[in-house]
PDB file of C-alpha atoms in Angstrom:
ATOM      1  CA  UNK A  20     162.540  50.189 122.724  1.00 69.00           C
ATOM      2  CA  UNK A  21     159.967  50.469 125.513  1.00 70.00           C
ATOM      3  CA  UNK A  22     157.167  48.434 125.269  1.00 93.00           C
ATOM      4  CA  UNK A  23     153.617  46.446 127.144  1.00 96.00           C
ATOM      5  CA  UNK A  24     153.559  43.058 127.027  1.00 97.00           C
ATOM      6  CA  UNK A  25     150.537  40.750 128.104  1.00 98.00           C
ATOM      7  CA  UNK A  26     150.658  37.253 128.749  1.00 97.00           C
ATOM      8  CA  UNK A  27     149.400  34.646 128.301  1.00 97.00           C
ATOM      9  CA  UNK A  28     147.862  35.743 124.773  1.00 97.00           C
ATOM     10  CA  UNK A  29     145.541  33.221 124.932  1.00 98.00           C
ATOM     11  CA  UNK A  30     144.208  31.228 127.604  1.00 98.00           C
ATOM     12  CA  UNK A  31     141.205  28.468 128.118  1.00 98.00           C
ATOM     13  CA  UNK A  32     140.137  27.904 131.539  1.00 97.00           C
ATOM     14  CA  UNK A  33     137.270  26.248 133.298  1.00 97.00           C
ATOM     15  CA  UNK A  34     134.724  27.921 135.395  1.00 98.00           C
ATOM     16  CA  UNK A  35     135.260  28.580 138.871  1.00 98.00           C
ATOM     17  CA  UNK A  36     139.287  28.629 138.449  1.00 98.00           C
ATOM     18  CA  UNK A  37     141.190  31.506 139.634  1.00 98.00           C
ATOM     19  CA  UNK A  38     143.005  32.944 136.539  1.00 98.00           C
ATOM     20  CA  UNK A  39     145.689  35.935 136.390  1.00 98.00           C
ATOM     21  CA  UNK A  40     146.580  37.620 133.439  1.00 98.00           C
ATOM     22  CA  UNK A  41     150.086  39.609 133.560  1.00 98.00           C
ATOM     23  CA  UNK A  42     150.610  43.165 132.081  1.00 98.00           C
ATOM     24  CA  UNK A  43     154.261  44.711 132.081  1.00 98.00           C
ATOM     25  CA  UNK A  44     155.362  47.847 130.837  1.00 97.00           C
ATOM     26  CA  UNK A  45     158.969  49.173 130.636  1.00 95.00           C
ATOM     27  CA  UNK A  46     157.887  53.096 130.388  1.00 92.00           C
ATOM     28  CA  UNK A  47     157.884  53.600 133.786  1.00 93.00           C
ATOM     29  CA  UNK A  48     154.448  54.869 133.348  1.00 94.00           C
ATOM     30  CA  UNK A  49     152.583  55.556 136.769  1.00 92.00           C
ATOM     31  CA  UNK A  50     149.138  54.935 135.090  1.00 94.00           C
ATOM     32  CA  UNK A  51     147.745  51.360 134.295  1.00 95.00           C
ATOM     33  CA  UNK A  52     144.383  50.008 132.948  1.00 96.00           C
ATOM     34  CA  UNK A  53     142.856  46.996 132.534  1.00 98.00           C
ATOM     35  CA  UNK A  54     139.932  46.626 129.928  1.00 98.00           C
ATOM     36  CA  UNK A  55     137.915  44.250 128.333  1.00 98.00           C
ATOM     37  CA  UNK A  56     136.422  44.308 124.903  1.00 97.00           C
ATOM     38  CA  UNK A  57     133.244  42.619 123.948  1.00 94.00           C
ATOM     39  CA  UNK A  58     131.255  43.059 120.671  1.00 84.00           C
ATOM     40  CA  UNK A  59     129.018  46.091 121.010  1.00 78.00           C
ATOM     41  CA  UNK A  60     130.404  47.459 124.256  1.00 83.00           C
ATOM     42  CA  UNK A  61     133.609  48.627 122.987  1.00 89.00           C
ATOM     43  CA  UNK A  62     136.406  48.966 125.896  1.00 94.00           C
ATOM     44  CA  UNK A  63     135.062  48.840 129.274  1.00 95.00           C
ATOM     45  CA  UNK A  64     137.429  49.604 132.261  1.00 95.00           C
ATOM     46  CA  UNK A  65     137.878  46.692 134.905  1.00 97.00           C
ATOM     47  CA  UNK A  66     140.591  48.458 137.203  1.00 97.00           C
ATOM     48  CA  UNK A  67     143.206  51.238 136.947  1.00 95.00           C
ATOM     49  CA  UNK A  68     146.306  52.198 139.112  1.00 95.00           C
ATOM     50  CA  UNK A  69     147.668  55.904 139.132  1.00 92.00           C
ATOM     51  CA  UNK A  70     151.161  54.221 140.919  1.00 93.00           C
ATOM     52  CA  UNK A  71     152.587  51.904 143.113  1.00 95.00           C
ATOM     53  CA  UNK A  72     150.081  50.450 145.876  1.00 96.00           C
ATOM     54  CA  UNK A  73     147.211  52.456 144.606  1.00 95.00           C
ATOM     55  CA  UNK A  74     144.417  50.357 142.807  1.00 97.00           C
ATOM     56  CA  UNK A  75     140.791  51.653 142.016  1.00 95.00           C
ATOM     57  CA  UNK A  76     137.687  50.082 140.655  1.00 95.00           C
ATOM     58  CA  UNK A  77     136.213  50.835 137.289  1.00 93.00           C
ATOM     59  CA  UNK A  78     133.029  50.482 135.663  1.00 91.00           C
ATOM     60  CA  UNK A  79     132.977  46.228 135.496  1.00 96.00           C
ATOM     61  CA  UNK A  80     135.119  45.475 138.263  1.00 97.00           C
ATOM     62  CA  UNK A  81     132.943  42.799 140.137  1.00 97.00           C
ATOM     63  CA  UNK A  82     134.630  39.376 139.864  1.00 97.00           C
ATOM     64  CA  UNK A  83     138.045  40.845 139.296  1.00 98.00           C
ATOM     65  CA  UNK A  84     141.074  42.383 141.519  1.00 98.00           C
ATOM     66  CA  UNK A  85     144.478  43.705 140.668  1.00 98.00           C
ATOM     67  CA  UNK A  86     147.679  44.588 142.627  1.00 97.00           C
ATOM     68  CA  UNK A  87     150.387  47.012 142.285  1.00 97.00           C
ATOM     69  CA  UNK A  88     153.491  46.201 143.879  1.00 97.00           C
ATOM     70  CA  UNK A  89     155.672  48.020 141.344  1.00 97.00           C
ATOM     71  CA  UNK A  90     155.855  50.456 138.820  1.00 96.00           C
ATOM     72  CA  UNK A  91     156.111  48.032 136.014  1.00 97.00           C
ATOM     73  CA  UNK A  92     153.250  45.103 136.505  1.00 98.00           C
ATOM     74  CA  UNK A  93     149.823  45.314 137.172  1.00 98.00           C
ATOM     75  CA  UNK A  94     148.646  41.700 137.155  1.00 98.00           C
ATOM     76  CA  UNK A  95     144.657  41.221 136.702  1.00 98.00           C
ATOM     77  CA  UNK A  96     143.109  38.191 138.557  1.00 98.00           C
ATOM     78  CA  UNK A  97     139.765  36.706 138.057  1.00 98.00           C
ATOM     79  CA  UNK A  98     138.969  35.212 141.384  1.00 95.00           C
ATOM     80  CA  UNK A  99     136.421  32.688 140.135  1.00 97.00           C
ATOM     81  CA  UNK A 100     136.442  32.467 136.326  1.00 98.00           C
ATOM     82  CA  UNK A 101     132.603  32.696 134.988  1.00 98.00           C
ATOM     83  CA  UNK A 102     131.441  32.250 131.169  1.00 97.00           C
ATOM     84  CA  UNK A 103     130.474  35.953 131.256  1.00 97.00           C
ATOM     85  CA  UNK A 104     134.089  36.879 131.863  1.00 98.00           C
ATOM     86  CA  UNK A 105     134.931  35.070 128.343  1.00 98.00           C
ATOM     87  CA  UNK A 106     136.447  38.386 126.231  1.00 98.00           C
ATOM     88  CA  UNK A 107     139.278  39.991 125.096  1.00 98.00           C
ATOM     89  CA  UNK A 108     141.450  41.695 128.136  1.00 98.00           C
ATOM     90  CA  UNK A 109     143.377  44.662 126.869  1.00 98.00           C
ATOM     91  CA  UNK A 110     146.185  46.388 129.476  1.00 98.00           C
ATOM     92  CA  UNK A 111     147.349  50.112 128.667  1.00 97.00           C
ATOM     93  CA  UNK A 112     149.474  52.504 130.441  1.00 96.00           C
ATOM     94  CA  UNK A 113     150.152  56.168 130.003  1.00 94.00           C
ATOM     95  CA  UNK A 114     152.760  58.705 131.571  1.00 89.00           C
ATOM     96  CA  UNK A 115     150.478  60.679 133.903  1.00 81.00           C
ATOM     97  CA  UNK A 116     146.617  61.289 134.528  1.00 74.00           C
ATOM     98  CA  UNK A 117     145.721  64.093 131.995  1.00 70.00           C
ATOM     99  CA  UNK A 118     146.609  64.797 128.735  1.00 72.00           C
ATOM    100  CA  UNK A 119     148.780  62.133 127.527  1.00 88.00           C
ATOM    101  CA  UNK A 120     148.438  59.014 125.105  1.00 93.00           C
ATOM    102  CA  UNK A 121     147.786  55.593 126.434  1.00 95.00           C
ATOM    103  CA  UNK A 122     149.748  52.534 125.071  1.00 96.00           C
ATOM    104  CA  UNK A 123     148.210  49.205 124.811  1.00 97.00           C
ATOM    105  CA  UNK A 124     149.342  45.800 125.047  1.00 97.00           C
ATOM    106  CA  UNK A 125     148.724  43.239 122.348  1.00 97.00           C
ATOM    107  CA  UNK A 126     145.472  41.587 124.331  1.00 97.00           C
ATOM    108  CA  UNK A 127     144.689  38.294 125.968  1.00 98.00           C
ATOM    109  CA  UNK A 128     141.771  36.275 124.745  1.00 97.00           C
ATOM    110  CA  UNK A 129     140.256  34.539 127.360  1.00 98.00           C
ATOM    111  CA  UNK A 130     137.828  31.553 127.242  1.00 98.00           C
ATOM    112  CA  UNK A 131     135.835  30.184 130.028  1.00 98.00           C
ATOM    113  CA  UNK A 132     134.371  26.678 129.692  1.00 97.00           C
TER     114      UNK A 132
ATOM    115  CA  UNK B  30     128.791  53.644 132.401  1.00 45.00           C
ATOM    116  CA  UNK B  31     130.626  55.302 129.031  1.00 47.00           C
ATOM    117  CA  UNK B  32     130.766  59.014 129.112  1.00 77.00           C
ATOM    118  CA  UNK B  33     130.513  59.423 125.272  1.00 90.00           C
ATOM    119  CA  UNK B  34     128.102  58.111 122.678  1.00 93.00           C
ATOM    120  CA  UNK B  35     129.917  57.195 119.326  1.00 95.00           C
ATOM    121  CA  UNK B  36     127.898  56.872 116.197  1.00 95.00           C
ATOM    122  CA  UNK B  37     127.212  54.952 113.804  1.00 96.00           C
ATOM    123  CA  UNK B  38     128.159  51.834 115.708  1.00 94.00           C
ATOM    124  CA  UNK B  39     128.881  50.205 111.954  1.00 95.00           C
ATOM    125  CA  UNK B  40     129.721  51.949 108.904  1.00 96.00           C
ATOM    126  CA  UNK B  41     130.064  50.324 105.434  1.00 96.00           C
ATOM    127  CA  UNK B  42     132.089  52.638 103.021  1.00 97.00           C
ATOM    128  CA  UNK B  43     132.518  52.113  99.079  1.00 97.00           C
ATOM    129  CA  UNK B  44     136.253  52.756  98.465  1.00 97.00           C
ATOM    130  CA  UNK B  45     136.987  56.219  97.553  1.00 97.00           C
ATOM    131  CA  UNK B  46     133.884  57.801  99.476  1.00 97.00           C
ATOM    132  CA  UNK B  47     134.101  59.730 102.474  1.00 97.00           C
ATOM    133  CA  UNK B  48     132.700  59.043 105.692  1.00 95.00           C
ATOM    134  CA  UNK B  49     132.200  60.467 109.155  1.00 97.00           C
ATOM    135  CA  UNK B  50     131.764  59.273 112.722  1.00 97.00           C
ATOM    136  CA  UNK B  51     130.909  61.157 115.563  1.00 97.00           C
ATOM    137  CA  UNK B  52     131.398  61.011 119.314  1.00 97.00           C
ATOM    138  CA  UNK B  53     128.986  62.870 121.750  1.00 96.00           C
ATOM    139  CA  UNK B  54     128.716  63.783 125.363  1.00 94.00           C
ATOM    140  CA  UNK B  55     126.391  65.141 127.964  1.00 91.00           C
ATOM    141  CA  UNK B  56     129.150  67.037 129.697  1.00 91.00           C
ATOM    142  CA  UNK B  57     131.831  69.376 128.570  1.00 93.00           C
ATOM    143  CA  UNK B  58     134.915  67.432 128.090  1.00 92.00           C
ATOM    144  CA  UNK B  59     138.561  68.466 128.726  1.00 91.00           C
ATOM    145  CA  UNK B  60     140.164  66.653 125.957  1.00 92.00           C
ATOM    146  CA  UNK B  61     139.162  63.909 123.846  1.00 95.00           C
ATOM    147  CA  UNK B  62     141.490  61.279 122.316  1.00 96.00           C
ATOM    148  CA  UNK B  63     141.002  59.095 119.224  1.00 98.00           C
ATOM    149  CA  UNK B  64     142.445  55.635 118.608  1.00 98.00           C
ATOM    150  CA  UNK B  65     142.271  53.119 115.844  1.00 98.00           C
ATOM    151  CA  UNK B  66     142.119  49.366 116.375  1.00 97.00           C
ATOM    152  CA  UNK B  67     142.866  47.091 113.360  1.00 97.00           C
ATOM    153  CA  UNK B  68     141.155  43.955 113.015  1.00 95.00           C
ATOM    154  CA  UNK B  69     142.757  41.287 115.350  1.00 94.00           C
ATOM    155  CA  UNK B  70     145.063  44.124 116.803  1.00 96.00           C
ATOM    156  CA  UNK B  71     145.094  46.602 119.671  1.00 97.00           C
ATOM    157  CA  UNK B  72     143.840  50.034 119.891  1.00 97.00           C
ATOM    158  CA  UNK B  73     146.601  52.739 118.698  1.00 97.00           C
ATOM    159  CA  UNK B  74     146.690  56.306 119.536  1.00 97.00           C
ATOM    160  CA  UNK B  75     145.791  58.779 116.383  1.00 98.00           C
ATOM    161  CA  UNK B  76     145.294  62.192 117.984  1.00 97.00           C
ATOM    162  CA  UNK B  77     144.465  64.392 121.056  1.00 96.00           C
ATOM    163  CA  UNK B  78     141.811  67.353 120.770  1.00 96.00           C
ATOM    164  CA  UNK B  79     142.091  70.112 123.712  1.00 95.00           C
ATOM    165  CA  UNK B  80     140.970  73.534 122.450  1.00 96.00           C
ATOM    166  CA  UNK B  81     137.594  74.590 121.660  1.00 97.00           C
ATOM    167  CA  UNK B  82     136.764  74.377 118.034  1.00 97.00           C
ATOM    168  CA  UNK B  83     140.072  72.528 117.323  1.00 97.00           C
ATOM    169  CA  UNK B  84     140.946  71.108 113.994  1.00 98.00           C
ATOM    170  CA  UNK B  85     143.660  68.756 113.197  1.00 98.00           C
ATOM    171  CA  UNK B  86     144.217  66.528 110.069  1.00 98.00           C
ATOM    172  CA  UNK B  87     146.285  63.439 109.366  1.00 97.00           C
ATOM    173  CA  UNK B  88     146.786  63.045 105.725  1.00 96.00           C
ATOM    174  CA  UNK B  89     143.189  62.036 104.873  1.00 97.00           C
ATOM    175  CA  UNK B  90     141.941  62.208 108.299  1.00 98.00           C
ATOM    176  CA  UNK B  91     140.336  65.187 109.735  1.00 98.00           C
ATOM    177  CA  UNK B  92     139.479  65.547 113.373  1.00 98.00           C
ATOM    178  CA  UNK B  93     137.367  68.167 115.025  1.00 98.00           C
ATOM    179  CA  UNK B  94     136.324  69.121 118.564  1.00 98.00           C
ATOM    180  CA  UNK B  95     133.239  71.212 119.082  1.00 97.00           C
ATOM    181  CA  UNK B  96     133.098  74.505 120.022  1.00 97.00           C
ATOM    182  CA  UNK B  97     131.042  73.795 123.264  1.00 96.00           C
ATOM    183  CA  UNK B  98     133.561  70.728 123.932  1.00 96.00           C
ATOM    184  CA  UNK B  99     130.833  68.157 124.104  1.00 96.00           C
ATOM    185  CA  UNK B 100     131.562  66.420 120.634  1.00 97.00           C
ATOM    186  CA  UNK B 101     134.136  65.472 118.084  1.00 98.00           C
ATOM    187  CA  UNK B 102     134.108  63.969 114.939  1.00 98.00           C
ATOM    188  CA  UNK B 103     136.485  62.152 112.720  1.00 98.00           C
ATOM    189  CA  UNK B 104     135.895  62.462 109.138  1.00 98.00           C
ATOM    190  CA  UNK B 105     137.758  60.385 106.388  1.00 97.00           C
ATOM    191  CA  UNK B 106     138.213  61.400 102.808  1.00 98.00           C
ATOM    192  CA  UNK B 107     138.495  58.633 100.065  1.00 97.00           C
ATOM    193  CA  UNK B 108     138.637  55.801 101.907  1.00 97.00           C
ATOM    194  CA  UNK B 109     140.978  53.005 101.483  1.00 97.00           C
ATOM    195  CA  UNK B 110     141.364  49.462 102.426  1.00 96.00           C
ATOM    196  CA  UNK B 111     143.775  50.369 105.054  1.00 96.00           C
ATOM    197  CA  UNK B 112     140.993  52.418 106.776  1.00 97.00           C
ATOM    198  CA  UNK B 113     139.383  49.117 107.835  1.00 97.00           C
ATOM    199  CA  UNK B 114     139.027  48.732 111.539  1.00 97.00           C
ATOM    200  CA  UNK B 115     137.258  50.177 114.603  1.00 97.00           C
ATOM    201  CA  UNK B 116     137.759  53.849 115.593  1.00 97.00           C
ATOM    202  CA  UNK B 117     137.164  55.008 119.419  1.00 97.00           C
ATOM    203  CA  UNK B 118     136.970  58.246 120.980  1.00 96.00           C
ATOM    204  CA  UNK B 119     138.191  58.122 124.603  1.00 95.00           C
ATOM    205  CA  UNK B 120     137.450  60.662 127.148  1.00 93.00           C
ATOM    206  CA  UNK B 121     139.310  61.414 130.442  1.00 86.00           C
ATOM    207  CA  UNK B 122     136.939  60.773 133.178  1.00 77.00           C
ATOM    208  CA  UNK B 123     138.024  61.609 136.771  1.00 72.00           C
ATOM    209  CA  UNK B 124     141.058  61.010 135.205  1.00 74.00           C
ATOM    210  CA  UNK B 125     140.230  57.602 134.135  1.00 87.00           C
ATOM    211  CA  UNK B 126     140.567  56.845 130.507  1.00 90.00           C
ATOM    212  CA  UNK B 127     136.943  55.929 129.280  1.00 91.00           C
ATOM    213  CA  UNK B 128     136.303  54.760 125.610  1.00 93.00           C
ATOM    214  CA  UNK B 129     133.060  55.024 123.407  1.00 92.00           C
ATOM    215  CA  UNK B 130     131.711  51.864 122.024  1.00 93.00           C
ATOM    216  CA  UNK B 131     133.522  52.398 118.618  1.00 95.00           C
ATOM    217  CA  UNK B 132     132.544  52.821 115.054  1.00 96.00           C
ATOM    218  CA  UNK B 133     133.690  49.358 112.839  1.00 96.00           C
ATOM    219  CA  UNK B 134     134.345  50.375 109.462  1.00 96.00           C
ATOM    220  CA  UNK B 135     134.455  47.961 106.367  1.00 97.00           C
ATOM    221  CA  UNK B 136     135.156  48.898 102.998  1.00 96.00           C
ATOM    222  CA  UNK B 137     133.823  47.850  99.627  1.00 93.00           C
ATOM    223  CA  UNK B 138     136.606  47.614  97.094  1.00 88.00           C
TER     224      UNK B 138
END
């Protein structure tokens, strides 16, 4: 069955380190998203991509970057981790830009100490 | 920022009672989606509404899209412990998928 997987599921890192969270989907979806979830804020969009070589900033993109070198993967990089980036991160994908449902990964819990 | 406001943020419900959560936008929406996230889990798609005044039902859940396509509601009847979780509405914003802050539901047995 097609799926979307995130790794690692849990990560503890130190302030200032570069961290990359992986997201891999096997649906061949063009659209992929990264969200962070914090209490009281719901799901906030970090970056998104509509296809290979396309990346766009979301509402909370500062300190994060993504790359899309193939259809299946959208890795999220924290350039220099900060304590404010402690959060649960979700990757999602959907078939196209419009009226289609999004499928979410299991999430990565990141703690920056 | 988020395009939609969800209320209430928290809903404590006695088992067997009904409740409603609302999603409001200041702009006309092309469509709206609803997701459910169980505690410790990830959001899972429930339904999409597209037409003005549309009403869709899934067992005890009733979803409604307003006539002006600026608001939506989710009504759950006879709440059960399996309804525990956070319910999000989501809208397409320049083809991005933006989520409301969610309504977190707890159930008293």
